[in-house]
Structure formats: C-alpha cells, structure tokens
Short mmCIF file of N, CA and C in Angstrom, two decimals:
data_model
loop_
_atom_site.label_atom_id
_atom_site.label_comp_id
_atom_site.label_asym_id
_atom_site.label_seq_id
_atom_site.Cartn_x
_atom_site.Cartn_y
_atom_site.Cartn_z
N UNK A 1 78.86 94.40 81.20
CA UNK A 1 77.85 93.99 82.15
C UNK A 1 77.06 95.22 82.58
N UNK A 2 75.65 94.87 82.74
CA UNK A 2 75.01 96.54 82.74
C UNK A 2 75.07 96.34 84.51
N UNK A 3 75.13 97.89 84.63
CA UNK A 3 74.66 98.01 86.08
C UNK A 3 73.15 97.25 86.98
N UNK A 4 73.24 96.94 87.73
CA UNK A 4 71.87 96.32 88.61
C UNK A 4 70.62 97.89 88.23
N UNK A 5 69.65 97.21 88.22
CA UNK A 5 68.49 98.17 88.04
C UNK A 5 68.06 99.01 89.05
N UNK A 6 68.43 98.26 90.61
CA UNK A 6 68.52 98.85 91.60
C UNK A 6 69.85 99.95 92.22
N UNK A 7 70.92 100.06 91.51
CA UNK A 7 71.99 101.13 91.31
C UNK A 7 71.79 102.23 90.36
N UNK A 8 70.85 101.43 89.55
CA UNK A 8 70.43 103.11 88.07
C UNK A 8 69.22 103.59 89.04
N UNK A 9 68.65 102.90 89.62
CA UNK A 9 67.60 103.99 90.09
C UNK A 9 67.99 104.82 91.10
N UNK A 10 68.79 104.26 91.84
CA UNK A 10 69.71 105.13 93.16
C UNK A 10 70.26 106.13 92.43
N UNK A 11 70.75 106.10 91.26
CA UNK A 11 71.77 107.03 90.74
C UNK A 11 71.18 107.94 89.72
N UNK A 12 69.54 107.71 89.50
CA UNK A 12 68.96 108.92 89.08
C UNK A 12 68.32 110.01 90.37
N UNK A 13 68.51 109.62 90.88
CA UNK A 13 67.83 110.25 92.12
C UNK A 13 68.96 111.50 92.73
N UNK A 14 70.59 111.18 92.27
CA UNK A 14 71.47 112.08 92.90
C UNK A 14 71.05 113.33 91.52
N UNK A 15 71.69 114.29 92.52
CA UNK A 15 71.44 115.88 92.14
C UNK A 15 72.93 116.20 91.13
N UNK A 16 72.56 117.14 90.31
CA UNK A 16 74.05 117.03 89.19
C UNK A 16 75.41 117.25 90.11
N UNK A 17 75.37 117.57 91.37
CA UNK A 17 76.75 118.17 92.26
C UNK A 17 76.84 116.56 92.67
N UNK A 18 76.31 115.73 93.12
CA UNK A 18 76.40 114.92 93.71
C UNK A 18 77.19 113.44 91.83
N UNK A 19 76.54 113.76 91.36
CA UNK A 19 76.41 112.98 90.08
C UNK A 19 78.03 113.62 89.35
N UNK A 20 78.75 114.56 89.76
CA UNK A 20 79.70 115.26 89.49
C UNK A 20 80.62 114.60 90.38
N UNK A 21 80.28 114.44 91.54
CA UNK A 21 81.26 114.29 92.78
C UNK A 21 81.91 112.66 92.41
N UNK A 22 80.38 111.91 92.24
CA UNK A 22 80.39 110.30 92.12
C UNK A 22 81.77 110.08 90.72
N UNK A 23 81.52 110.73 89.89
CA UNK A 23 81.95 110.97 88.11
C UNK A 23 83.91 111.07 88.55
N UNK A 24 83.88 111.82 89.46
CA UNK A 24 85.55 112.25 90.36
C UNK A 24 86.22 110.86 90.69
N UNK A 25 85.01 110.96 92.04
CA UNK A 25 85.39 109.94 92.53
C UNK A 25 85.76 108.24 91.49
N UNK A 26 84.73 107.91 90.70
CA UNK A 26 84.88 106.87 89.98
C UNK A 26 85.83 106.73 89.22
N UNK A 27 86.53 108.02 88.94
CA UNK A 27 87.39 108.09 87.72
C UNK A 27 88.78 107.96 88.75
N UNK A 28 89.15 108.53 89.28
CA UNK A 28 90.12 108.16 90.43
C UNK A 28 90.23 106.37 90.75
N UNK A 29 88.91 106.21 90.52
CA UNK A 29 89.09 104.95 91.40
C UNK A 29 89.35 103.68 90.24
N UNK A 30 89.33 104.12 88.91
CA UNK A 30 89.57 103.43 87.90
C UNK A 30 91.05 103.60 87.63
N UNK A 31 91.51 104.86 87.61
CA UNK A 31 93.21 105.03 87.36
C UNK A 31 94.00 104.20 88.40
N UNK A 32 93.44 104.07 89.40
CA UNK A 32 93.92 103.46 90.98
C UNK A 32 94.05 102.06 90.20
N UNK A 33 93.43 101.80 90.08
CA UNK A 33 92.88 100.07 90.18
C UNK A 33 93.48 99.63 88.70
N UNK A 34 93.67 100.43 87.67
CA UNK A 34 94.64 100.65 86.47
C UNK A 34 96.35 100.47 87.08
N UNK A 35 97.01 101.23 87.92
CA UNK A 35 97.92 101.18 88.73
C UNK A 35 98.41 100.11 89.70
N UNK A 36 97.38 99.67 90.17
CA UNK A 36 97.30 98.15 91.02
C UNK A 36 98.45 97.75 90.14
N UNK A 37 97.90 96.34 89.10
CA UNK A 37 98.77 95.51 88.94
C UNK A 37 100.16 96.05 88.53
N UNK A 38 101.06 96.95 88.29
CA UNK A 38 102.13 97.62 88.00
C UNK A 38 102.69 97.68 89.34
N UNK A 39 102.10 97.52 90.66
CA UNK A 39 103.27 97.93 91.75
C UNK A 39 102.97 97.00 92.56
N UNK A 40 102.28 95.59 91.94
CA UNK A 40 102.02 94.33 92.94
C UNK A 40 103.27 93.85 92.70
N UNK A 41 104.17 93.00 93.37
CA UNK A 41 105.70 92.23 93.12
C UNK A 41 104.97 91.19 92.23
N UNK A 42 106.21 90.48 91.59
CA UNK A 42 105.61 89.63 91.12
C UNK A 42 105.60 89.68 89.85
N UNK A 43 105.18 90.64 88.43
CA UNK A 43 104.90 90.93 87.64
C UNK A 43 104.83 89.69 86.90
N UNK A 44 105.68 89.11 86.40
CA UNK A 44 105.26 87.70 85.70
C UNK A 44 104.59 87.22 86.23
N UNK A 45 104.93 86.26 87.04
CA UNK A 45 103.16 85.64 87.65
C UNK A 45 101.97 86.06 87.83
N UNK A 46 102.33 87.36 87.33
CA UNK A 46 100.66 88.33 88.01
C UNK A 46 99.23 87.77 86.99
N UNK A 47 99.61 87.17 86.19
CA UNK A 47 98.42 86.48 85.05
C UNK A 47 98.08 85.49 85.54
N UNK A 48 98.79 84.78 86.44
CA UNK A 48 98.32 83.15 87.31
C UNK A 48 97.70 83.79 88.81
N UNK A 49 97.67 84.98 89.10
CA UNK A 49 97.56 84.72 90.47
C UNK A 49 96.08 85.47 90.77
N UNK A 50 95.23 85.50 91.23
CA UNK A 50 94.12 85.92 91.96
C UNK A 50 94.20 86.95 92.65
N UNK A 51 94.04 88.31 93.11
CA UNK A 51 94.07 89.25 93.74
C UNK A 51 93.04 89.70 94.27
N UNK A 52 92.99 90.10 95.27
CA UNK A 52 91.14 90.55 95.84
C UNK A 52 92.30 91.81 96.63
N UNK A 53 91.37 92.85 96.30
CA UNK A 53 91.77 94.53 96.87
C UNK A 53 90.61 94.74 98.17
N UNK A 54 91.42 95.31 98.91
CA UNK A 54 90.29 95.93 99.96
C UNK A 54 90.76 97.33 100.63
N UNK A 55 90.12 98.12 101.20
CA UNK A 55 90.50 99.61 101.74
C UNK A 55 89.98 98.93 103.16
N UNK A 56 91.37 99.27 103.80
CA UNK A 56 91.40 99.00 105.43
C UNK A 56 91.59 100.22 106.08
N UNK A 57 91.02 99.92 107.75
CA UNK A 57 91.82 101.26 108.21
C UNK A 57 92.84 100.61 109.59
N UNK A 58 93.45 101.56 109.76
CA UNK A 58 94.93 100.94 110.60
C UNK A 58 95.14 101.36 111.97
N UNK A 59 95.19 101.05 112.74
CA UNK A 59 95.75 101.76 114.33
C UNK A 59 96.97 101.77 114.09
N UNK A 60 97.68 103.09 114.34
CA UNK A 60 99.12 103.07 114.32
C UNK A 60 99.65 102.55 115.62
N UNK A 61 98.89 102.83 116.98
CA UNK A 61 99.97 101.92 118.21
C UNK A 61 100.53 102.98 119.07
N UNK A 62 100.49 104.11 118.23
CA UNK A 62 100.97 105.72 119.12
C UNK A 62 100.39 106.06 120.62
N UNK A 63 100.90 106.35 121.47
CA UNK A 63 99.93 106.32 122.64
C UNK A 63 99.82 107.57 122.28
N UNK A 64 98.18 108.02 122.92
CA UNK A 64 97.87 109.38 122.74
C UNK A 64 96.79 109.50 121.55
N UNK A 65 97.04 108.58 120.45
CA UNK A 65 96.54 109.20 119.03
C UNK A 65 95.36 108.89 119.25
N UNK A 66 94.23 109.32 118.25
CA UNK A 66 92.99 109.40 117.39
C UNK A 66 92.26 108.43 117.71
N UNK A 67 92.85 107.09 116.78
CA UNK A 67 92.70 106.06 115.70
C UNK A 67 92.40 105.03 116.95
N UNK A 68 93.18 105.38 118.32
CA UNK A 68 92.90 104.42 119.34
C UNK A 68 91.42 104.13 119.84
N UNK A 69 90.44 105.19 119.62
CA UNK A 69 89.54 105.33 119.76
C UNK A 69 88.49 105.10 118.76
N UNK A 70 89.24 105.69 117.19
CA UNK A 70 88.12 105.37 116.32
C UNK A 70 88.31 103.94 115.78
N UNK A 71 87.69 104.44 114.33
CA UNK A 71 88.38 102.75 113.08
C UNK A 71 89.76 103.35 112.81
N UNK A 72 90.06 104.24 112.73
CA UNK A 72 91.67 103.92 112.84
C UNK A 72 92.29 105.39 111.63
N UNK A 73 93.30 105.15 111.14
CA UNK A 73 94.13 106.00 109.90
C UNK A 73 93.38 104.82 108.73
N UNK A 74 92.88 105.93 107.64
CA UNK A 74 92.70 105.59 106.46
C UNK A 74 91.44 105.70 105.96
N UNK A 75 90.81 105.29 105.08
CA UNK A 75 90.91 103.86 104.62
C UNK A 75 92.51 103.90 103.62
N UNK A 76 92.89 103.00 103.47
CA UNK A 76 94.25 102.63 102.93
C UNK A 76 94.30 101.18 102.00
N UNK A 77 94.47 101.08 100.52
CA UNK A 77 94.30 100.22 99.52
C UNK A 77 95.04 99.07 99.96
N UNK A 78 94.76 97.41 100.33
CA UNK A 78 96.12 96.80 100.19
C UNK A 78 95.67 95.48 99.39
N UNK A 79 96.38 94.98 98.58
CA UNK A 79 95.89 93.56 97.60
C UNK A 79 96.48 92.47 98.30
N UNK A 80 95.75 91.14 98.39
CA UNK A 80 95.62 90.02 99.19
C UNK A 80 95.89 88.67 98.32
N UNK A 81 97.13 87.89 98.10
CA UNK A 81 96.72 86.89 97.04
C UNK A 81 97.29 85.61 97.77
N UNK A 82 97.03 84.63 96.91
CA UNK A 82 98.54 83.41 97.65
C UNK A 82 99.22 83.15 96.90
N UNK A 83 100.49 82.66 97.77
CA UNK A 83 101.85 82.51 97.11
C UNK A 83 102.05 81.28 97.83
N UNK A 84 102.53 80.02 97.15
CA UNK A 84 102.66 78.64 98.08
C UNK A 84 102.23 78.35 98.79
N UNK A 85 100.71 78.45 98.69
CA UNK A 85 99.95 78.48 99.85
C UNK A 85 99.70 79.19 101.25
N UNK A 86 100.19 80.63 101.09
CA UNK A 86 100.14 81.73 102.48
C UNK A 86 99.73 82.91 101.61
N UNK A 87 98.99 83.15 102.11
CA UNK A 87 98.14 84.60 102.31
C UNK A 87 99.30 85.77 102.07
N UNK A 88 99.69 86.54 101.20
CA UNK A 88 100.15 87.75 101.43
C UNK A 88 99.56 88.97 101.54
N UNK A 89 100.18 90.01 101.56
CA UNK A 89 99.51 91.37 101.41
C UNK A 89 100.70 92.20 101.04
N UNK A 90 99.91 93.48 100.56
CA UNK A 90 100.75 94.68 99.96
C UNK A 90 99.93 95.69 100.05
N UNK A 91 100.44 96.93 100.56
CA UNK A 91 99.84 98.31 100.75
C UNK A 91 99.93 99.05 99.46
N UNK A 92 98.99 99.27 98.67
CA UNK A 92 98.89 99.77 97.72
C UNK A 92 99.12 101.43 97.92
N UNK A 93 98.58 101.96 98.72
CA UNK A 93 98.05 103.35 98.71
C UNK A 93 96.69 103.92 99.00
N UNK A 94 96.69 104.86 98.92
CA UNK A 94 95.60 105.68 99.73
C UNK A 94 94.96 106.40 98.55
N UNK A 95 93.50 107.12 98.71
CA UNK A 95 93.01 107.92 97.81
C UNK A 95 91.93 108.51 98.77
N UNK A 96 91.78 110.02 98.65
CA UNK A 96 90.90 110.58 98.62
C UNK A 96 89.34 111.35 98.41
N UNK A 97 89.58 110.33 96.89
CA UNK A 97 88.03 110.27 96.26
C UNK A 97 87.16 110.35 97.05
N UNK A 98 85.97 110.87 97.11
CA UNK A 98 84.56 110.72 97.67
C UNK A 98 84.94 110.66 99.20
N UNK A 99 85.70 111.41 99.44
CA UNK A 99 85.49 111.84 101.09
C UNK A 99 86.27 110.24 101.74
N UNK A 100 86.34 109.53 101.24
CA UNK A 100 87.22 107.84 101.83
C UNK A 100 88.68 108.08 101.85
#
C-alpha cells in the first residue's frame, strides 16, 4: 500500500538528521510490533483474534510524584482484544524511539 501523498510530501520536507532520526525510530517500531504477537497469551488463538495496540500513559498513584500533574509515566505499549466477550489488555512494553 503506498504511503498517502500528503505523508510523502511532509517527509520530503524533513532535513537528512531528521529523515535519519524518523529511519531509527521506524525501525524500532517495526521490531516492536514484530515482537507483539510472541508475548500476547494465547498463542494458538492468536490467528482468530483481533488486536488493536495503543501507547498509553499511566499515573502511578504515588503521592508526591510527577505524573499527578502531567499525562502521566510513559507512553507504554499495551494490546486490547476480546476473549468471551470482555475486553482484555496486556502491557507490552515501552520504547524510546523518537523521543515517545
């Protein structure tokens, strides 16, 4: 599937440091997402089931901390599917890529 015409033009416009940084980041974010299905439970069923990924961020609850104030610790990977009809989740992990 080609990229939108409106993402190639955004992405001629970055400078080679920036076009370097994106190249990091993307590649990280492909090994990640390569890794996903290997540490979702489940493994057999994982061909029947639907997964949607999202990067959240978290209040830990600490009195005193940060996060009480901002969006929180993270962003932090977790995958979302159903199982008998209820919503689960699983914390995948974290990544650093591109400053997130």
């Amino acid at each position: 599937m080609p990229l939108p015409k409106r993402l190639r033009q955004d992405l001629k416009e970055l400078s080679p440091r920036e076009l370097r940084e994106l190249q990091g980041w993307l590649t990280q974010l492909l090994h990640q997402q390569e890794r996903i299905e290997g540490r979702l439970p489940g493994k057999q069923g994982a061909a029947k089931r639907r997964y949607t990924y999202r990067r959240e961020y978290v209040k830990c609850g600490k009195e005193g901390c940060t996060c009480a104030e901002g969006k929180g610790h993270g962003p932090y990977w977790y995958a979302y599917w159903k199982e008998k009809g209820k919503l689960k989740k699983k914390y995948l992990g974290s990544t650093k890529a591109g400053g997130g």
